[in-house]
PDB file of C-alpha atoms in Angstrom:
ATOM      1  CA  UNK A  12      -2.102 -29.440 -24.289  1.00 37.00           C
ATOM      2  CA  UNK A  13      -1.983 -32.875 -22.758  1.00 34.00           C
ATOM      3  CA  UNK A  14      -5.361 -33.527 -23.391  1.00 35.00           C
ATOM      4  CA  UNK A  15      -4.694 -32.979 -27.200  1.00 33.00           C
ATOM      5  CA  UNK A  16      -1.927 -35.450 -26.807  1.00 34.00           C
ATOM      6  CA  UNK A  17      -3.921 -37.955 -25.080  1.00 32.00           C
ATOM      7  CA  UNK A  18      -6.829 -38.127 -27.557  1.00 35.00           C
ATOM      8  CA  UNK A  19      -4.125 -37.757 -30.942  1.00 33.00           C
ATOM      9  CA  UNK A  20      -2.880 -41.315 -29.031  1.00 33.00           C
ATOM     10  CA  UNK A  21      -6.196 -42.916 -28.561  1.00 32.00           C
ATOM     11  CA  UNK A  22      -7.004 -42.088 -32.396  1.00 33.00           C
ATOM     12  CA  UNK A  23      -3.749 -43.419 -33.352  1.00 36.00           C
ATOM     13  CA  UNK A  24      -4.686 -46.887 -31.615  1.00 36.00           C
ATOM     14  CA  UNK A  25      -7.805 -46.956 -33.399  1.00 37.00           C
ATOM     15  CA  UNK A  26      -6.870 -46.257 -36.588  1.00 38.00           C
ATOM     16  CA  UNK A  27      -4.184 -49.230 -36.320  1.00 38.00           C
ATOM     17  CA  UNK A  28      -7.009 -51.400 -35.149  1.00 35.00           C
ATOM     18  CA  UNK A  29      -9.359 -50.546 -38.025  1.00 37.00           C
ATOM     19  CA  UNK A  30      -6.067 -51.257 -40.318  1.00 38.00           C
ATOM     20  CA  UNK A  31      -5.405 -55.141 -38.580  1.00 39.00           C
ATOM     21  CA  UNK A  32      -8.942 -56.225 -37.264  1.00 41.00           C
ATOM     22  CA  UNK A  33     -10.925 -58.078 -39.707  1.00 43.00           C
ATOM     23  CA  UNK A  34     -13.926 -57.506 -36.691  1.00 42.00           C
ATOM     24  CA  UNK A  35     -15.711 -54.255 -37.876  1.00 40.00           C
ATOM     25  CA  UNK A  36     -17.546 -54.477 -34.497  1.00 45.00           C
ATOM     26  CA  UNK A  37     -14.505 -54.008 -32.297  1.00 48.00           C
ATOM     27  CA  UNK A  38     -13.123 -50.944 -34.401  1.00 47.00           C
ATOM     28  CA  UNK A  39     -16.915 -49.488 -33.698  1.00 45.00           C
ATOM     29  CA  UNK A  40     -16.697 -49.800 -30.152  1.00 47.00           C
ATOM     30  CA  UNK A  41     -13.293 -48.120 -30.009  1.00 50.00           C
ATOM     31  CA  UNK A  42     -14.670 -45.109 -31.946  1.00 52.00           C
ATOM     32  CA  UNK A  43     -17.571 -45.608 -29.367  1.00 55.00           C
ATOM     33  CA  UNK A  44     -15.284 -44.990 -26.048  1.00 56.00           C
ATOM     34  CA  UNK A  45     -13.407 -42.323 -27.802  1.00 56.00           C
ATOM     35  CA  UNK A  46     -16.881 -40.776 -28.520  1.00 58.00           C
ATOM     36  CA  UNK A  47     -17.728 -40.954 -24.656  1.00 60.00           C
ATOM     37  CA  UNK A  48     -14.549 -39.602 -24.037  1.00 60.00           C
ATOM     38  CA  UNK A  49     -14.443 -36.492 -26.093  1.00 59.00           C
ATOM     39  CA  UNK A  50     -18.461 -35.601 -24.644  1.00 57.00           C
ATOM     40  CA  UNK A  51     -16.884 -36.207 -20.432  1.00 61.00           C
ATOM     41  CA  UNK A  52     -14.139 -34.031 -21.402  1.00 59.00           C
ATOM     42  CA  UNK A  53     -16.326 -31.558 -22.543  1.00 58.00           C
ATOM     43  CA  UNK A  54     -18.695 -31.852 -19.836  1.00 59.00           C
ATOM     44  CA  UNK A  55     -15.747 -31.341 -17.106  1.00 56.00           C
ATOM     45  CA  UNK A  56     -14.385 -28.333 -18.805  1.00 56.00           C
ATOM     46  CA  UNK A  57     -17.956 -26.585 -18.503  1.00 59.00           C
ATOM     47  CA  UNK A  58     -18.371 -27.825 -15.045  1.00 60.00           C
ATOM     48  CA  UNK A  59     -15.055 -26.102 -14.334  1.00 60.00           C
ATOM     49  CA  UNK A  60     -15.816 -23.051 -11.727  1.00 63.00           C
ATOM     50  CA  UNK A  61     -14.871 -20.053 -12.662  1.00 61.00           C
ATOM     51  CA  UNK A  62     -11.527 -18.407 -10.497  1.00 56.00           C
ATOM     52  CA  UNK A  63     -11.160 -15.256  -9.185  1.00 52.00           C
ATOM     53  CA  UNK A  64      -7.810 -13.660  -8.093  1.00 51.00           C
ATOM     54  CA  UNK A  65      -7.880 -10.677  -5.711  1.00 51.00           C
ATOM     55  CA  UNK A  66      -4.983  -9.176  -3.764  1.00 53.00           C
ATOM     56  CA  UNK A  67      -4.783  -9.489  -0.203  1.00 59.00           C
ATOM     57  CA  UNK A  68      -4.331  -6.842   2.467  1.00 60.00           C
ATOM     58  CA  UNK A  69      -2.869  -9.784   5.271  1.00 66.00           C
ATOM     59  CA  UNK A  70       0.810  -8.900   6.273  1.00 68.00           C
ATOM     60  CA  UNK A  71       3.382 -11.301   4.302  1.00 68.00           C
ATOM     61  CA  UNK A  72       6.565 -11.316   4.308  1.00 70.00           C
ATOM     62  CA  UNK A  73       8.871  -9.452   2.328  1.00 65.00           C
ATOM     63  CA  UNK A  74      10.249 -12.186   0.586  1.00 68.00           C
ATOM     64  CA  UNK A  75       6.963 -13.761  -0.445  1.00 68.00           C
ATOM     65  CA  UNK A  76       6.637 -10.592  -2.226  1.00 67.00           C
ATOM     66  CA  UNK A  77       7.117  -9.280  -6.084  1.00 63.00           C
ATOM     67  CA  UNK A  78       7.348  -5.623  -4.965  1.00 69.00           C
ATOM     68  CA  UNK A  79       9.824  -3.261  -4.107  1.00 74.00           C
ATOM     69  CA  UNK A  80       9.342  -2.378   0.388  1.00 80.00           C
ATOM     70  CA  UNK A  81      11.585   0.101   2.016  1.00 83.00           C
ATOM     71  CA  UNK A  82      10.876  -0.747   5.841  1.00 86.00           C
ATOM     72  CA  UNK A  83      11.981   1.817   8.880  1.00 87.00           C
ATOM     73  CA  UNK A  84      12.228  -0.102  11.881  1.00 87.00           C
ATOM     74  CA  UNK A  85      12.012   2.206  15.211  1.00 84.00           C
ATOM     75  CA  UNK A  86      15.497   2.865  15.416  1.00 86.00           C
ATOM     76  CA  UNK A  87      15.657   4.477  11.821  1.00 86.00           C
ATOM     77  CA  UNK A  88      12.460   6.770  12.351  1.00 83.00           C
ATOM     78  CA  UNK A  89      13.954   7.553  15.953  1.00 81.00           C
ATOM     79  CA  UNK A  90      17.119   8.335  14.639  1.00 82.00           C
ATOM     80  CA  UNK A  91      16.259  11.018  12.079  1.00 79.00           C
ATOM     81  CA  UNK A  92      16.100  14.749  12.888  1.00 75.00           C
ATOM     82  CA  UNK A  93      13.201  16.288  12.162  1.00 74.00           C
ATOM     83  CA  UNK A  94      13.639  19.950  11.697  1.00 70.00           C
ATOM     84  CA  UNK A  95       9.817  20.483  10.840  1.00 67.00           C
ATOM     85  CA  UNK A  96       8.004  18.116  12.460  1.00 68.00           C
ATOM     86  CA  UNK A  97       6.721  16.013  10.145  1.00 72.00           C
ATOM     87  CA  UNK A  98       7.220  11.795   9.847  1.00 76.00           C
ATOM     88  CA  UNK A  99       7.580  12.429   5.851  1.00 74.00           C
ATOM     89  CA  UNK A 100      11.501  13.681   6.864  1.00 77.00           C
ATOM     90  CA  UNK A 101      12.100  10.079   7.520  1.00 80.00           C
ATOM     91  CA  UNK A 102      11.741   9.281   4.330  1.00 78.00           C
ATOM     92  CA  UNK A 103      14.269  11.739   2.440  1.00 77.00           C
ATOM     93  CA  UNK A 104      16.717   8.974   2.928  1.00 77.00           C
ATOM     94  CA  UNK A 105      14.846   6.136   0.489  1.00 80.00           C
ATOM     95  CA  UNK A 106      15.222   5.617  -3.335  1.00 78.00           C
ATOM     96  CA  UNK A 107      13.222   8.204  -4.924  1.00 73.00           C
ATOM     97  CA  UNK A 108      11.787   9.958  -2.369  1.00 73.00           C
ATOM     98  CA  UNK A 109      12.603  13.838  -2.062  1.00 71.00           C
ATOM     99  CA  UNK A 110      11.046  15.708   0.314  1.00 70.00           C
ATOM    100  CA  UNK A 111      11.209  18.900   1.200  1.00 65.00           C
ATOM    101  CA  UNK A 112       8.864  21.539   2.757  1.00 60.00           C
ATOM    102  CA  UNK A 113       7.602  24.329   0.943  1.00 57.00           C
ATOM    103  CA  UNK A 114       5.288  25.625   3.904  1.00 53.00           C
ATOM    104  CA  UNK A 115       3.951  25.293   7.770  1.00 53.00           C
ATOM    105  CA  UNK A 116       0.288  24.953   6.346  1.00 49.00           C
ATOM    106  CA  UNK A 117       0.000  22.233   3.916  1.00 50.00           C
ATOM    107  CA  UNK A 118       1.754  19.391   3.120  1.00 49.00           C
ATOM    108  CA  UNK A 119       3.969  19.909   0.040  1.00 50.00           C
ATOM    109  CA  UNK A 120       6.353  17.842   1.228  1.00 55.00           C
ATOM    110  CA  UNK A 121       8.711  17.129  -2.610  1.00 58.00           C
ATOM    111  CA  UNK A 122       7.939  14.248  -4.514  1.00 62.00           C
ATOM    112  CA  UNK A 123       7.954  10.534  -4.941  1.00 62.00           C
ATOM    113  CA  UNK A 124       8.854   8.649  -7.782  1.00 63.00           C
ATOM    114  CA  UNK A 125       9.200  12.047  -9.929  1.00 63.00           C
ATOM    115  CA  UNK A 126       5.196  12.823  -9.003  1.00 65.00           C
ATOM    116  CA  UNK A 127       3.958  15.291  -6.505  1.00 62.00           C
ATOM    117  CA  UNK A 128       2.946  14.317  -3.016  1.00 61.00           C
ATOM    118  CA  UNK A 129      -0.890  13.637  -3.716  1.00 65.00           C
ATOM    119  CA  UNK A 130       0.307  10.916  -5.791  1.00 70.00           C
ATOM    120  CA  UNK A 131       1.674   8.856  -2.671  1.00 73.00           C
ATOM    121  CA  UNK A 132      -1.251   7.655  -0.455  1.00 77.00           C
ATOM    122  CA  UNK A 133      -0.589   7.536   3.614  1.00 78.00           C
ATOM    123  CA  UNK A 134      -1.836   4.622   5.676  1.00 81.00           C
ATOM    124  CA  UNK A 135      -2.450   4.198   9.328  1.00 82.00           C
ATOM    125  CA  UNK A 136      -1.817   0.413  10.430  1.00 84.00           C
ATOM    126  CA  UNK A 137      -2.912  -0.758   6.556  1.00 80.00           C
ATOM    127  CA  UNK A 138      -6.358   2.133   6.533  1.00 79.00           C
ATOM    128  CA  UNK A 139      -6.013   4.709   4.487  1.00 76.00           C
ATOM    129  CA  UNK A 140      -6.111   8.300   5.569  1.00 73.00           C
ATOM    130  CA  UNK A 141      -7.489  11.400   4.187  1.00 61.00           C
ATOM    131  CA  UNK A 142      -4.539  12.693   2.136  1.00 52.00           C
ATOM    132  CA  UNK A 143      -4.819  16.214   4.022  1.00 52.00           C
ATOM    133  CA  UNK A 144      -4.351  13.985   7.137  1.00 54.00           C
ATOM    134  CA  UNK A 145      -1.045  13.884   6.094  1.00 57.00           C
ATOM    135  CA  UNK A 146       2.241  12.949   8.527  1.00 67.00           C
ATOM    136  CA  UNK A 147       2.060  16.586   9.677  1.00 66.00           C
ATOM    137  CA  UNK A 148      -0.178  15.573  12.332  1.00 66.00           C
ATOM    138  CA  UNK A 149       1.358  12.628  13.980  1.00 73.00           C
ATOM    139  CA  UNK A 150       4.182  11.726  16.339  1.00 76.00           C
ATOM    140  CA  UNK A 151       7.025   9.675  15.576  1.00 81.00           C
ATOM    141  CA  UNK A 152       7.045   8.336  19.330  1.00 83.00           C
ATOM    142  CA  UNK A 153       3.903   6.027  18.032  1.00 83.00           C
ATOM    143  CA  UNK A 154       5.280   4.634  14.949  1.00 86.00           C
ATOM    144  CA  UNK A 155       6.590   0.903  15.271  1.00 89.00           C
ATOM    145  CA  UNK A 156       7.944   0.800  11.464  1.00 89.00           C
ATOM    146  CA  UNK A 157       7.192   2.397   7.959  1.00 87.00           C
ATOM    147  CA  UNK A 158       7.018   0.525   5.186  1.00 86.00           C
ATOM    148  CA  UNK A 159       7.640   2.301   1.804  1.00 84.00           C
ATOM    149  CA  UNK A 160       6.050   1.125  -1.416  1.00 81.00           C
ATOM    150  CA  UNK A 161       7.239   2.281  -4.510  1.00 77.00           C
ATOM    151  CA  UNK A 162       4.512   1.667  -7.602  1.00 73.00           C
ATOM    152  CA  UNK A 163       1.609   2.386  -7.957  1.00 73.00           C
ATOM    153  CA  UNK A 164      -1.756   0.423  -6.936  1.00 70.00           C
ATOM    154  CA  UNK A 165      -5.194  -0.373  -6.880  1.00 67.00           C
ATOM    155  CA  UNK A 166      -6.339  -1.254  -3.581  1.00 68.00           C
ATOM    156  CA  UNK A 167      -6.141   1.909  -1.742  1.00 66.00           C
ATOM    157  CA  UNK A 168      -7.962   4.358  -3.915  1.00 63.00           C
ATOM    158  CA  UNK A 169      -8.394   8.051  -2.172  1.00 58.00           C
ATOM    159  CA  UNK A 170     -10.728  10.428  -2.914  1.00 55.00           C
ATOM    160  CA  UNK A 171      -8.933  13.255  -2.312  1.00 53.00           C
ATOM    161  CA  UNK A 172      -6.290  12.225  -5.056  1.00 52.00           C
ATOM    162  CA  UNK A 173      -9.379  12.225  -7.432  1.00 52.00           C
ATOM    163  CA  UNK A 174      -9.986  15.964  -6.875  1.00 52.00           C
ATOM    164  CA  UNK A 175      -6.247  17.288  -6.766  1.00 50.00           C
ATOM    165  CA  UNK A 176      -4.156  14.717  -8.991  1.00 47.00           C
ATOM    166  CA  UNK A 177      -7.157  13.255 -11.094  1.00 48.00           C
ATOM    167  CA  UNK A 178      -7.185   9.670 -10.516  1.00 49.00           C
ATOM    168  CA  UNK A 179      -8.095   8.012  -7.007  1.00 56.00           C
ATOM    169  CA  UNK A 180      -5.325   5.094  -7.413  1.00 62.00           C
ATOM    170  CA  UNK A 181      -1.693   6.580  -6.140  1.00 67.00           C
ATOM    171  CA  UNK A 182       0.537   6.244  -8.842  1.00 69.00           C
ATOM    172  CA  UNK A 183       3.747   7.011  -6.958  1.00 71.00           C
ATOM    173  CA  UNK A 184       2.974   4.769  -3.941  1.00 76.00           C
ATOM    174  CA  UNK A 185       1.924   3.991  -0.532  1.00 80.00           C
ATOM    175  CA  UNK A 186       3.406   5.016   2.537  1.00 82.00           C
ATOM    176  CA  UNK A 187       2.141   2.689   6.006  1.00 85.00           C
ATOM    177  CA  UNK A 188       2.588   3.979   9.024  1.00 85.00           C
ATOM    178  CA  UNK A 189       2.332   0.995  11.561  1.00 88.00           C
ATOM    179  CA  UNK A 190       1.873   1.873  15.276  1.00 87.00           C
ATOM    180  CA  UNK A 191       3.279   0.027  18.112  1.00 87.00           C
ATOM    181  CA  UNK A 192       1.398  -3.291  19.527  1.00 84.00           C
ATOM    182  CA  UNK A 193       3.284  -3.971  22.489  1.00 85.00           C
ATOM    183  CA  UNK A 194       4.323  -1.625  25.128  1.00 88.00           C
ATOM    184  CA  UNK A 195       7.290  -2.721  26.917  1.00 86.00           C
ATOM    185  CA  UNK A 196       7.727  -0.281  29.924  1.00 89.00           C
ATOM    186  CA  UNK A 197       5.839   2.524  30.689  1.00 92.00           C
ATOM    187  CA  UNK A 198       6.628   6.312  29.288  1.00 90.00           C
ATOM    188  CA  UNK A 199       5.615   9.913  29.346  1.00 93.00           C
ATOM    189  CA  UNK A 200       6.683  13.020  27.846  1.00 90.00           C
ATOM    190  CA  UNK A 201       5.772  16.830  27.676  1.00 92.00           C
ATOM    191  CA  UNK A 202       7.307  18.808  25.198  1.00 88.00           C
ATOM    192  CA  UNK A 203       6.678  22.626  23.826  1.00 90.00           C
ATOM    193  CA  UNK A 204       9.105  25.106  21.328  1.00 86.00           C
ATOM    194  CA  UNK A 205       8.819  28.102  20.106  1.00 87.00           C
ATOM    195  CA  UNK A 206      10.542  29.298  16.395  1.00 79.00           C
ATOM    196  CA  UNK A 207      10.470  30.519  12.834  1.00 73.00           C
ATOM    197  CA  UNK A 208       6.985  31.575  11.906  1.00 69.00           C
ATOM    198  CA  UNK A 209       6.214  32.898  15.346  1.00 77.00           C
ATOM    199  CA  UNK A 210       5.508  28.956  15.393  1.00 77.00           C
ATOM    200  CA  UNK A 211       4.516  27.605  19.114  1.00 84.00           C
ATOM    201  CA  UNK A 212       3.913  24.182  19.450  1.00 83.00           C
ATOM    202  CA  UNK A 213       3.082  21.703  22.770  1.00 87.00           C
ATOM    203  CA  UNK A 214       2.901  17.830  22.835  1.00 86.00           C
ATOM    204  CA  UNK A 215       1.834  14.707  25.542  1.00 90.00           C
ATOM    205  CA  UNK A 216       2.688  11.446  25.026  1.00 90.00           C
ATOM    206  CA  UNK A 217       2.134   8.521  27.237  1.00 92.00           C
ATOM    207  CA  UNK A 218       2.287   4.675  26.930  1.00 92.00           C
ATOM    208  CA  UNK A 219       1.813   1.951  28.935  1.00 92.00           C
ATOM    209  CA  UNK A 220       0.586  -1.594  29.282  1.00 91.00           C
ATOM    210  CA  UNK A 221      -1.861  -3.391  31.672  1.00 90.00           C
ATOM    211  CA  UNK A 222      -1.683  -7.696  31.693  1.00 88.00           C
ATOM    212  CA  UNK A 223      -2.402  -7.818  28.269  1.00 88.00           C
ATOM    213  CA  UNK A 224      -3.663  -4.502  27.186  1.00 91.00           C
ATOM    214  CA  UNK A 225      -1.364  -2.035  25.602  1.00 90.00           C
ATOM    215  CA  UNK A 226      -1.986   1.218  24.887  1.00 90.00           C
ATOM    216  CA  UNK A 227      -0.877   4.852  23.948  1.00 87.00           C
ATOM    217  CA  UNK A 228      -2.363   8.241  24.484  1.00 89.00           C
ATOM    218  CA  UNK A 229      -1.058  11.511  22.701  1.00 86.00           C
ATOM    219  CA  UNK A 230      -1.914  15.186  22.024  1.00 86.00           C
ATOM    220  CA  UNK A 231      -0.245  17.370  19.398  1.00 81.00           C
ATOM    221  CA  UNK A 232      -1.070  21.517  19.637  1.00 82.00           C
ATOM    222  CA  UNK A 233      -0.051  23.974  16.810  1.00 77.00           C
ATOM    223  CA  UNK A 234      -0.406  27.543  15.943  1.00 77.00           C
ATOM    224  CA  UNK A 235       2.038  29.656  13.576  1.00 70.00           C
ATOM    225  CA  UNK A 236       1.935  32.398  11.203  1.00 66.00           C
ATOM    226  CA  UNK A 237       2.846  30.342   8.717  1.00 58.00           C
ATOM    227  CA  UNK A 238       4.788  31.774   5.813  1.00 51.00           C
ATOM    228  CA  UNK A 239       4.352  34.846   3.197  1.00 51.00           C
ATOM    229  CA  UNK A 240       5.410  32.940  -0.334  1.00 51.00           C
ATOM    230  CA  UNK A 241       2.718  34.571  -2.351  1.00 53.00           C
ATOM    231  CA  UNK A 242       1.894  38.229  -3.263  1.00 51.00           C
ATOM    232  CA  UNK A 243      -1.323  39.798  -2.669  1.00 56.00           C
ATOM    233  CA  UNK A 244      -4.021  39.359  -4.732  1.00 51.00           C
ATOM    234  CA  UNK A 245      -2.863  36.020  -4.812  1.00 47.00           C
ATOM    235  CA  UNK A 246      -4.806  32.814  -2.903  1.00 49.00           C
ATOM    236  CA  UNK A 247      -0.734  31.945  -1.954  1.00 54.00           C
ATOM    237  CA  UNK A 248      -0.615  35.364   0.434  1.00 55.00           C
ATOM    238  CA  UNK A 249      -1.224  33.409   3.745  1.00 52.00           C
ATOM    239  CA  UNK A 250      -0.077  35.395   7.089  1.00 53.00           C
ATOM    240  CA  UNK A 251      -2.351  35.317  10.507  1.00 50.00           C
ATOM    241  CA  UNK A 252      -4.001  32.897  10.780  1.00 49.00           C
ATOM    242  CA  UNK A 253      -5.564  32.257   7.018  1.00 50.00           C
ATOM    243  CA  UNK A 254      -8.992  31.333   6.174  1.00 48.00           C
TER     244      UNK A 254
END
């Protein structure tokens, strides 16, 4: 637009000049530069590179940023109870997340956003993970924070959503699970239980830090019976151990 305005001026001048001037010569030479003109404008916009904008995976900050983040610092994910072992429990407490297990063997865990749980995509430290990898298999005593996005996007497409929700971007969201990166005294801990499901379960944990490596070494061990929510012929019929 200000390069229309511009040139509308310079025509303006020359037309006044071709008006006043009894010298034909000088109006020709005006016409001449606004000639020149016109052809290095056109030149410069063909010159101009073309831009591309992609989105970035580097961590900003959340007020540099258009979209909606629920973040759990260590003290919320510490401070939940989880009856069934799984990290998704700490998120029954954000906007639009409901969770809720409907068995030991998969991940069902409710919904986000209104959409089953396929449609929500789980990261490990920003890398996406196999969406049967879900937070089943991990220990809160690694986590640092998780950060909730609500909203669907492009740059983590799984594969796995492709097969079981039909699309590979996650339309409800992305869940990252970021793992400590500094280790500030030294820890270790056994656990095992036994309950519902003739479930028995066994953990090790241990962290620690050496100058100015940091790191943190864990073992999670499973077996149940799971549960008996289908009837037989049915796929759902899963006691002992299912194939």
């Amino acid at each position: 637009m200000m390069k229309k305005i511009y040139l509308f001026i310079i025509i303006c001048v020359g037309n006044f000049l071709l008006a006043s001037s009894p010298a034909f010569p000088e109006t020709y030479a005006e016409e001449t530069e606004i000639g020149e003109e016109k052809a290095e404008t056109k030149e410069k916009d063909e010159e101009t590179e073309e831009i591309v904008v992609t989105a970035s995976k580097l961590p900003q900050k959340s007020e540099e940023i258009t979209h909606k983040i629920d973040i759990l610092t260590q003290e919320d994910i510490q401070g939940v109870t989880y009856t069934n072992r799984n990290l998704s429990e700490a998120l029954r407490y954000t906007p639009g997340a409901f969770v809720n297990p409907l068995s030991r063997n998969d991940a069902n865990w409710g919904s986000y956003g209104g959409l089953g749980p396929k449609y929500n995509i789980y990261m490990l430290d920003g890398l996406p993970v196999d969406s049967f990898v879900d937070t089943m298999s991990l220990d809160n005593k690694y986590l640092n924070t998780i950060e909730v996005h609500r909203g669907p996007t492009v740059l983590y497409p799984n594969y796995m959503s492709m097969d079981f929700a039909g699309n590979q971007s996650p339309l409800a969201g992305a869940t990252n699970l970021i793992t400590k990166d500094k280790i500030l005294s030294p820890m270790t801990t056994l656990s095992t239980g036994y309950g519902s499901w003739n479930t028995l379960t066994g953990s090790a944990y241990h962290e620690n830090s050496k100058g100015n490596v940091h790191y943190l070494l864990g073992a999670n061990y499973e077996q149940s019976d799971y549960t008996n929510y289908g009837t037989n012929p049915s796929w759902l019929n899963m006691l002992d151990d299912p194939e």
